[in-house]
CSV table of C-alpha atoms in Angstrom, one decimal:
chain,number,residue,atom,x,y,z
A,1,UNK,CA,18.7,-28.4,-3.1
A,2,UNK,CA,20.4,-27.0,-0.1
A,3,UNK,CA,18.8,-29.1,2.7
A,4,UNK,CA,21.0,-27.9,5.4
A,5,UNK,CA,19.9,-24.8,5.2
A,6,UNK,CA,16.6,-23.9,7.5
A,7,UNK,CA,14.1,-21.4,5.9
A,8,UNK,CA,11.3,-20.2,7.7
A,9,UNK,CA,8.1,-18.0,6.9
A,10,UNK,CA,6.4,-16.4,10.1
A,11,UNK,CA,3.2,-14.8,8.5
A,12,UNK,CA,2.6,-16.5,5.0
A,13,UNK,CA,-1.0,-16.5,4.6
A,14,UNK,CA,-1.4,-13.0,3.5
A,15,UNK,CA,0.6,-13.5,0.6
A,16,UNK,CA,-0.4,-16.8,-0.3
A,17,UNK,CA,-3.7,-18.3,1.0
A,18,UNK,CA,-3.8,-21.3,-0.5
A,19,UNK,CA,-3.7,-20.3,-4.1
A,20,UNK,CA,-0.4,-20.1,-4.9
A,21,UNK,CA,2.4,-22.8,-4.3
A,22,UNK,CA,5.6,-22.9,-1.6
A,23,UNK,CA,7.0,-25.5,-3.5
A,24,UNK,CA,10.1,-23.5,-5.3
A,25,UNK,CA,10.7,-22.0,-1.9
A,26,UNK,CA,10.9,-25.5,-0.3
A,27,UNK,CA,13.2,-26.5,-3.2
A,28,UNK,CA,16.0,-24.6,-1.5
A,29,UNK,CA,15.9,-26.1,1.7
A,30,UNK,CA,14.1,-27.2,4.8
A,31,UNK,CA,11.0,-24.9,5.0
A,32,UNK,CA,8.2,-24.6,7.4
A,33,UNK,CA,5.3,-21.6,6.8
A,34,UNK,CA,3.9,-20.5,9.8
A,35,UNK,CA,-0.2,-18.2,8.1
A,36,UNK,CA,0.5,-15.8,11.4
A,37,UNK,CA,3.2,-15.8,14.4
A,38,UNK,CA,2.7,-13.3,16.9
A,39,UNK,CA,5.3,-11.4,18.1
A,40,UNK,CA,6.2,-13.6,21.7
A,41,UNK,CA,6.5,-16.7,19.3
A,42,UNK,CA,9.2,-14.8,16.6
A,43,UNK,CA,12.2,-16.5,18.2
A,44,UNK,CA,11.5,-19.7,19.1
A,45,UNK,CA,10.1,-20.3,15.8
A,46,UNK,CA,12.5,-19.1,14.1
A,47,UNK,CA,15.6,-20.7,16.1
A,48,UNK,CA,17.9,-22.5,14.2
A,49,UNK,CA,16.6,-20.8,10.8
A,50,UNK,CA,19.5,-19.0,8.6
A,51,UNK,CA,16.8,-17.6,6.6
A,52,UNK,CA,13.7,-15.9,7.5
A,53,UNK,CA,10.6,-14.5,5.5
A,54,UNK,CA,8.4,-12.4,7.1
A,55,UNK,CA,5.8,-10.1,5.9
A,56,UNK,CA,4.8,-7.8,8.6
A,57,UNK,CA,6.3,-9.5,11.4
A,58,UNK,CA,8.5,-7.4,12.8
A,59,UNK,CA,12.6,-7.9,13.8
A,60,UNK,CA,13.6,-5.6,15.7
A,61,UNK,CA,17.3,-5.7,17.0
A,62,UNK,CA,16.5,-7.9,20.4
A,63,UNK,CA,14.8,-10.6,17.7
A,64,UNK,CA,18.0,-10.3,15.8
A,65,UNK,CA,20.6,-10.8,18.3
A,66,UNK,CA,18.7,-13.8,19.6
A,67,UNK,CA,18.8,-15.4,16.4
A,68,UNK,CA,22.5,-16.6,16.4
A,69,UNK,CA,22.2,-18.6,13.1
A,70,UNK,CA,20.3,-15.8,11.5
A,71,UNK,CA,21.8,-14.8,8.1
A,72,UNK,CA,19.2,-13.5,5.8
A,73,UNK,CA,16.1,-11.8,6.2
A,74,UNK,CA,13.4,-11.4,3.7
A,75,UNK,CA,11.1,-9.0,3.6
A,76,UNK,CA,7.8,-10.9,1.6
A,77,UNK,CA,6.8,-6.5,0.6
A,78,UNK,CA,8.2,-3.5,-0.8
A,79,UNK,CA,8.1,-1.7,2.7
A,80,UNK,CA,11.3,-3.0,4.8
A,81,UNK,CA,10.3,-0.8,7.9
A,82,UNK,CA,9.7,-3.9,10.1
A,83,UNK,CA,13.4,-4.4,10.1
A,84,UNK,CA,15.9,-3.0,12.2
A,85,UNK,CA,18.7,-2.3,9.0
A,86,UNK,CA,21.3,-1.2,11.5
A,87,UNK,CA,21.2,-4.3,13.8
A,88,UNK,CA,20.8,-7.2,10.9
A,89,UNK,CA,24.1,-5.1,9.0
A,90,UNK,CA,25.9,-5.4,12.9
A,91,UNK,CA,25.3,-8.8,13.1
A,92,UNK,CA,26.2,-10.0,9.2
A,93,UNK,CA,22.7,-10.6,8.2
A,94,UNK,CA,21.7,-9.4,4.7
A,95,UNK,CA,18.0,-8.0,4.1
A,96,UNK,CA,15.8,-8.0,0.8
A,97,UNK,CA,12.8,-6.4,0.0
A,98,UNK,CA,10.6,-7.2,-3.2
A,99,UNK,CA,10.3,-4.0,-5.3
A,100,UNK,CA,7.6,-3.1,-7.8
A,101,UNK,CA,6.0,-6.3,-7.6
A,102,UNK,CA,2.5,-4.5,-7.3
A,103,UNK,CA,2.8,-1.3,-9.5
A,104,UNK,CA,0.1,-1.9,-11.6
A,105,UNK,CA,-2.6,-3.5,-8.7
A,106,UNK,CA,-2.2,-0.6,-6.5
A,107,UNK,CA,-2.5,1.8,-9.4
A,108,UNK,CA,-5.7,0.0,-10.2
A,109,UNK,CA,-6.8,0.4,-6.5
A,110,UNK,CA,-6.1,4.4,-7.1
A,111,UNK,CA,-8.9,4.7,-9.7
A,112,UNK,CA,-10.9,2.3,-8.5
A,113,UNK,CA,-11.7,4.2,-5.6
A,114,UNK,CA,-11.5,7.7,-7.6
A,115,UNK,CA,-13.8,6.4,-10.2
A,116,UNK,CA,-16.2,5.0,-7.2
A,117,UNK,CA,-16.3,8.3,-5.2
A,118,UNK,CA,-16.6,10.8,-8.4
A,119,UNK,CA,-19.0,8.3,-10.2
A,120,UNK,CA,-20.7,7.0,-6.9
A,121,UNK,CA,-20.9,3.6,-7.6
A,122,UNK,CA,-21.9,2.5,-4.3
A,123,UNK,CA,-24.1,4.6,-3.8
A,124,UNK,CA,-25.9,4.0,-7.2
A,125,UNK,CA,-25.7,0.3,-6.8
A,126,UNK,CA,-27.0,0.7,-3.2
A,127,UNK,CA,-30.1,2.7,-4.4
A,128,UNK,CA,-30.7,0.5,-7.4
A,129,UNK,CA,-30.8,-2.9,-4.8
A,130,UNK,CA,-33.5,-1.2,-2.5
A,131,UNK,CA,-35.5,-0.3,-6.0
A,132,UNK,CA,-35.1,4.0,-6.4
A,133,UNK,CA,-34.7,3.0,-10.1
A,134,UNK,CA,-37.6,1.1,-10.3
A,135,UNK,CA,-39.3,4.5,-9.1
A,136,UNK,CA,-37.9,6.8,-11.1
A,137,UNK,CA,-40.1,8.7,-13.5
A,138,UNK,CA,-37.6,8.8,-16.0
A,139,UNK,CA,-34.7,6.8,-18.1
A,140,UNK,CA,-31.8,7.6,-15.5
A,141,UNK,CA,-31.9,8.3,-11.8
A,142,UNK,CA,-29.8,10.7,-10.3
A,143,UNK,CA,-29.5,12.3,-7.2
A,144,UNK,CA,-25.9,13.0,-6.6
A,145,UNK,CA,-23.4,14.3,-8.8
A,146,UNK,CA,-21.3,12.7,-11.0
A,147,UNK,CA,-17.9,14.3,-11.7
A,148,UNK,CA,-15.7,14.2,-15.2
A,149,UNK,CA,-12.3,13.9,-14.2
A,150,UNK,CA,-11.0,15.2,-18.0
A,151,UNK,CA,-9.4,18.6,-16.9
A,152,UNK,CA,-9.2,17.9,-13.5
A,153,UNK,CA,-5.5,18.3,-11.5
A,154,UNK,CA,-4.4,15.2,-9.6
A,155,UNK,CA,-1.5,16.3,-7.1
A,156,UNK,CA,0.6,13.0,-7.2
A,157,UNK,CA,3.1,13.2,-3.6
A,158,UNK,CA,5.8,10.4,-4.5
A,159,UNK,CA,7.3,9.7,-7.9
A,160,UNK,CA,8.2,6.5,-7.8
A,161,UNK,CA,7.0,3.3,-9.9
A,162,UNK,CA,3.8,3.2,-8.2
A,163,UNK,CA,3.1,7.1,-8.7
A,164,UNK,CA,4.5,6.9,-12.2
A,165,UNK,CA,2.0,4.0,-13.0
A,166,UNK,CA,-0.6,6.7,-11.6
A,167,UNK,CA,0.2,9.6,-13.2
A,168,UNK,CA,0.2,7.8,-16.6
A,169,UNK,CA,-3.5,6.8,-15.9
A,170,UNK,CA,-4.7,10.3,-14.7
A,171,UNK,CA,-3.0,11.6,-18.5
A,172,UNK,CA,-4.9,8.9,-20.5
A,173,UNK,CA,-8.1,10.1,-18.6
A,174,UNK,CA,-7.2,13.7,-19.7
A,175,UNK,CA,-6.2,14.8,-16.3
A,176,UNK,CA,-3.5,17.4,-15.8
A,177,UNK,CA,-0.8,16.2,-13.5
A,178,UNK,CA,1.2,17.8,-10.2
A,179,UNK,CA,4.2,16.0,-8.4
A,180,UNK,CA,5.9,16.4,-5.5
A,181,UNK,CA,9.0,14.7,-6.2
A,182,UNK,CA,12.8,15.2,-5.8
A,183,UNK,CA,13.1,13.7,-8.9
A,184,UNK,CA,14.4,17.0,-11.6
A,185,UNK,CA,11.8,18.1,-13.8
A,186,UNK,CA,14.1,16.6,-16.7
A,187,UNK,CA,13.4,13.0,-15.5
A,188,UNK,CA,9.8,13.4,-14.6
A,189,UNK,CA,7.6,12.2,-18.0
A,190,UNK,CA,6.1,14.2,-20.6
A,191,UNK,CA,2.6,15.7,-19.0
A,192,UNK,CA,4.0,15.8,-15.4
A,193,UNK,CA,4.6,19.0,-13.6
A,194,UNK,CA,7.2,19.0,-10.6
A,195,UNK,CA,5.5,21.1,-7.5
A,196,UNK,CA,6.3,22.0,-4.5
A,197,UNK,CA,3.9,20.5,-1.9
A,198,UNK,CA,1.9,23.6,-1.2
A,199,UNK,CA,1.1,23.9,-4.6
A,200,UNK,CA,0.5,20.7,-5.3
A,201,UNK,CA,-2.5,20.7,-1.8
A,202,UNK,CA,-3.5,24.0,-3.2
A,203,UNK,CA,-4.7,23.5,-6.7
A,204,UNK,CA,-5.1,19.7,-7.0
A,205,UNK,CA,-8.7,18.2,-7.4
A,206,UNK,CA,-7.6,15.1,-6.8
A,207,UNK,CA,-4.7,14.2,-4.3
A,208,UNK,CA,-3.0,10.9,-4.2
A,209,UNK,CA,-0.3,9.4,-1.7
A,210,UNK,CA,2.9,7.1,-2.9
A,211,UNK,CA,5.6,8.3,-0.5
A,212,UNK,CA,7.3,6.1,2.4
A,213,UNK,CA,6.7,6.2,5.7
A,214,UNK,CA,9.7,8.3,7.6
A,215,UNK,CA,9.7,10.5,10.6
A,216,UNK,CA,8.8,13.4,7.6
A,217,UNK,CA,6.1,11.6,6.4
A,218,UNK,CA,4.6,10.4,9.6
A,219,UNK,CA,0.7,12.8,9.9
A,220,UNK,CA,2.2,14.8,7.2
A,221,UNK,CA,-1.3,15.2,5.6
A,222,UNK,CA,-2.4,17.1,8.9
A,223,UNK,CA,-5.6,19.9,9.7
A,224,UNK,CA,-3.4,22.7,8.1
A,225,UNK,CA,-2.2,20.3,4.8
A,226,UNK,CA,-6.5,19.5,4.2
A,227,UNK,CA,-7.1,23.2,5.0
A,228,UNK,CA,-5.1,23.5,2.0
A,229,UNK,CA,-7.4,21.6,-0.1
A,230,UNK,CA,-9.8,22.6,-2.2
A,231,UNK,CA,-13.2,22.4,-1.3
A,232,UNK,CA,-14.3,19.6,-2.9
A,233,UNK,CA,-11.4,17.8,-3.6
A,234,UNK,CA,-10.5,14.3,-2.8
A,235,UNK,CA,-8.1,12.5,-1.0
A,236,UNK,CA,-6.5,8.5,-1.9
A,237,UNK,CA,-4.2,6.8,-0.2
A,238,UNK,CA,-2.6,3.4,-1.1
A,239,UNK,CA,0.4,4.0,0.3
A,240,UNK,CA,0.9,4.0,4.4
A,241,UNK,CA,-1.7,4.9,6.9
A,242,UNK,CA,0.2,7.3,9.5
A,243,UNK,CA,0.4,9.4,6.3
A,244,UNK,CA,-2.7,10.8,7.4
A,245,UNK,CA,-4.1,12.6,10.4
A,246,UNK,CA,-7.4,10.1,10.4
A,247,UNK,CA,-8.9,12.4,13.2
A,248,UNK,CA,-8.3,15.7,11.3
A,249,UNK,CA,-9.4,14.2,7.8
A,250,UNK,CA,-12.5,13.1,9.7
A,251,UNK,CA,-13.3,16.7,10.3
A,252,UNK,CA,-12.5,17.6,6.8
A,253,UNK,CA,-15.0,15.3,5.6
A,254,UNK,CA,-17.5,16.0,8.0
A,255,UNK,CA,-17.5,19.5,7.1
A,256,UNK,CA,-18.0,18.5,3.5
A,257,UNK,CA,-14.2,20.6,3.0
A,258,UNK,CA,-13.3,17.3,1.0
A,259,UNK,CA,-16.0,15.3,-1.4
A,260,UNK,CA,-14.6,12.1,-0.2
A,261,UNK,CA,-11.6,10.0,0.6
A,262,UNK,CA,-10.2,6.8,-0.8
A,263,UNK,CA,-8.4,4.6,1.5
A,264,UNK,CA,-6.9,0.9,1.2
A,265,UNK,CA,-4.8,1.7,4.5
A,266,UNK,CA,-4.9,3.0,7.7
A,267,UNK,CA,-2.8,3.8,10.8
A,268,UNK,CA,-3.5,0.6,12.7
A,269,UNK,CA,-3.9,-2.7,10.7
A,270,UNK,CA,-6.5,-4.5,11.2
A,271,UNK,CA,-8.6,-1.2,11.7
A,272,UNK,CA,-9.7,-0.6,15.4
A,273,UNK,CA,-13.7,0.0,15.7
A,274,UNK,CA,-12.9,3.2,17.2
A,275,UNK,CA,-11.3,4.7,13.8
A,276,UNK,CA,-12.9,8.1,13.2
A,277,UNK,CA,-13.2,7.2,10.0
A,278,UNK,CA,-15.5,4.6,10.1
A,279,UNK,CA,-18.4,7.4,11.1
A,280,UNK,CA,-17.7,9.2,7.5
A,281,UNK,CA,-20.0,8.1,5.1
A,282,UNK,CA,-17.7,10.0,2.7
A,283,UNK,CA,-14.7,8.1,3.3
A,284,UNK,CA,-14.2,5.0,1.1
A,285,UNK,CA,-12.4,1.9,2.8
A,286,UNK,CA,-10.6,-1.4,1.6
A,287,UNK,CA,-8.8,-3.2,3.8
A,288,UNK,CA,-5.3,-3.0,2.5
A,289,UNK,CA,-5.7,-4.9,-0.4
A,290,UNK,CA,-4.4,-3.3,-3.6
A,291,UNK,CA,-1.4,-5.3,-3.3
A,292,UNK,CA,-3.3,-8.6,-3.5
A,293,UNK,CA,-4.3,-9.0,-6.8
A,294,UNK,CA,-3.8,-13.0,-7.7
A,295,UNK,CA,-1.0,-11.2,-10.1
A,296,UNK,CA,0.9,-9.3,-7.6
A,297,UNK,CA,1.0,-12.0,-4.7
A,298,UNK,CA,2.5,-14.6,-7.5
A,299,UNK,CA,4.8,-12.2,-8.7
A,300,UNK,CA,5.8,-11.3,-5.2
A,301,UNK,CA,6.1,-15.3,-4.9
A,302,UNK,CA,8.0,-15.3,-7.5
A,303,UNK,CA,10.7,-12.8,-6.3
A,304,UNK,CA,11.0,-13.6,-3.3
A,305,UNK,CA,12.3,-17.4,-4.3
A,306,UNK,CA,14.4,-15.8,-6.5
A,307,UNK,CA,15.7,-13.6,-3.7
A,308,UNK,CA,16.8,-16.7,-1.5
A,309,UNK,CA,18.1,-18.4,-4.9
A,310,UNK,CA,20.0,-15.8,-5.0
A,311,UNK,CA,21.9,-14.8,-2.1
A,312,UNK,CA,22.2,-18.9,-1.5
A,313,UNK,CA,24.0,-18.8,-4.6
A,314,UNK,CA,26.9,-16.1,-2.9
A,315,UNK,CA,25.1,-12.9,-5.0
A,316,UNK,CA,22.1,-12.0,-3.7
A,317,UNK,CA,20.1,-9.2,-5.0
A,318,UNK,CA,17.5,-6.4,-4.3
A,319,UNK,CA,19.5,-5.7,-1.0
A,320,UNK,CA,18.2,-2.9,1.3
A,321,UNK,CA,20.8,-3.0,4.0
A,322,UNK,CA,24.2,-3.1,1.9
């Protein structure tokens, strides 16, 4: 047990709201978990600390430099954007992210909200509640479509383990598959076609986001990338709201250009009342929660421990700021 060293988590709760246990983290050393810290109480709470775990709480490079005994930061995500990498590698202070802790979760939440929109099972709940079934004159009761996805293209934009996990899904439903990767051909997996991204807007049915968030990425799905779309097709994203134009894809659904959206994120967390979205009857939101699967947040817990373990122990791993 290192005692003498001061650990501190500054938004805990998302990650572990009661279910899991902090006890392996407070093994290594003198830990307090703050749920939520707002960002005028960062340094005072975490003075003194030589390790800090935040989630989205963000360190910039005045947080850093007013941390003198700052020596490790760990990011409690995959996404390490919250962190200014140039300031904590000045100032001697190492960075970790947790990768791939929620492949499988988010690429669950993928087609769970493909399989909802194509096999409207809202909707079809919805009108069974308020009793259309009980009215129907026969067997079944249908009054929109539903839509097969055998034979259908999902454009996957982002090739890494979370597009992976969702491109072998789309083959086992008999889907053909389009990337937009810069991954070679060669290294993609059997039943994956590399594409360029018009292509991949062009002819895919079904288009699904797993790329980071850069100033490339930032509104790259924009009025002329949905014009691009298919009528009809649909668009999911898991991956980073400011992805997407949400005013411009709010016109695209609108029009009916796109059957639907999917969308477990969006450009300001929480959402803001006055999202466009939120008037689109056609756009399908959860609130940034395919990450949060009891599976992922303890395996998450269970990296992250093993991420202070480590770099206590003089070799610490899954560094982003080497």
């Amino acid at each position: 047990m290192n005692e003498q060293v001061k650990i501190v988590v500054l938004d805990g709760y998302a990650g572990n709201p009661g279910d899991l246990s902090w006890a392996p983290l407070e093994a290594l050393g003198e830990c307090t978990v703050y749920d939520r810290t707002a960002p005028d109480e960062v340094t005072a709470r975490a003075a003194g600390a030589q390790i800090v775990l935040t989630n989205k709480v963000v360190m910039d490079r005045a947080t850093i430099e007013a941390l003198p005994s700052l020596r490790y930061i760990g990011v409690m995500a995959t996404g390490y954007n919250i962190v200014d990498l140039d300031a904590a590698r000045h100032h001697g202070v190492v960075v970790t992210n947790v990768p791939a802790y929620s492949t499988t979760s988010v690429a669950q939440m993928v087609f769970a909200h493909l399989l909802d929109i194509t096999n409207s099972v809202q909707h079809y709940t919805r009108e069974a509640h308020q009793g259309q079934w009980c009215k129907s004159r026969d067997f079944t009761y249908l009054n929109t479509p539903v839509i097969e996805l055998c034979g259908k293209t999902m454009g996957i934009v982002g090739m890494g383990s979370i597009g992976a996990a969702v491109a072998k899904i789309a083959l086992a439903l008999g889907m053909n598959v389009l990337a937009h990767t810069s991954k070679p051909q060669e290294a993609l997996p059997e039943g994956i076609t590399k594409a360029d991204l018009d292509t991949v807007f062009s002819t895919s049915d079904v288009i699904s986001l797993h790329c980071p968030l850069t100033a490339d990425t930032r509104g790259m799905v924009n009025a002329q990338r949905l014009a691009q779309m298919k009528r009809g097709a649909i668009l999911i994203n898991t991956a980073r709201g400011p992805l997407v134009d949400e005013a411009a894809l709010a016109e695209a659904l609108a029009s009916g250009h796109l059957l639907g959206a999917g969308l477990d994120v969006l450009s300001v967390e929480t959402q803001l009342p006055s999202n466009p979205l939120l008037s689109q009857p056609t756009c399908h939101i959860t609130p940034h929660l395919g990450w949060a699967s009891t599976e992922a947040r303890q395996r998450l817990m269970n990296t992250l421990v093993a991420n202070v373990a480590a770099y206590l122990k003089g070799t610490p791993q899954n560094v982003v700021n080497a």
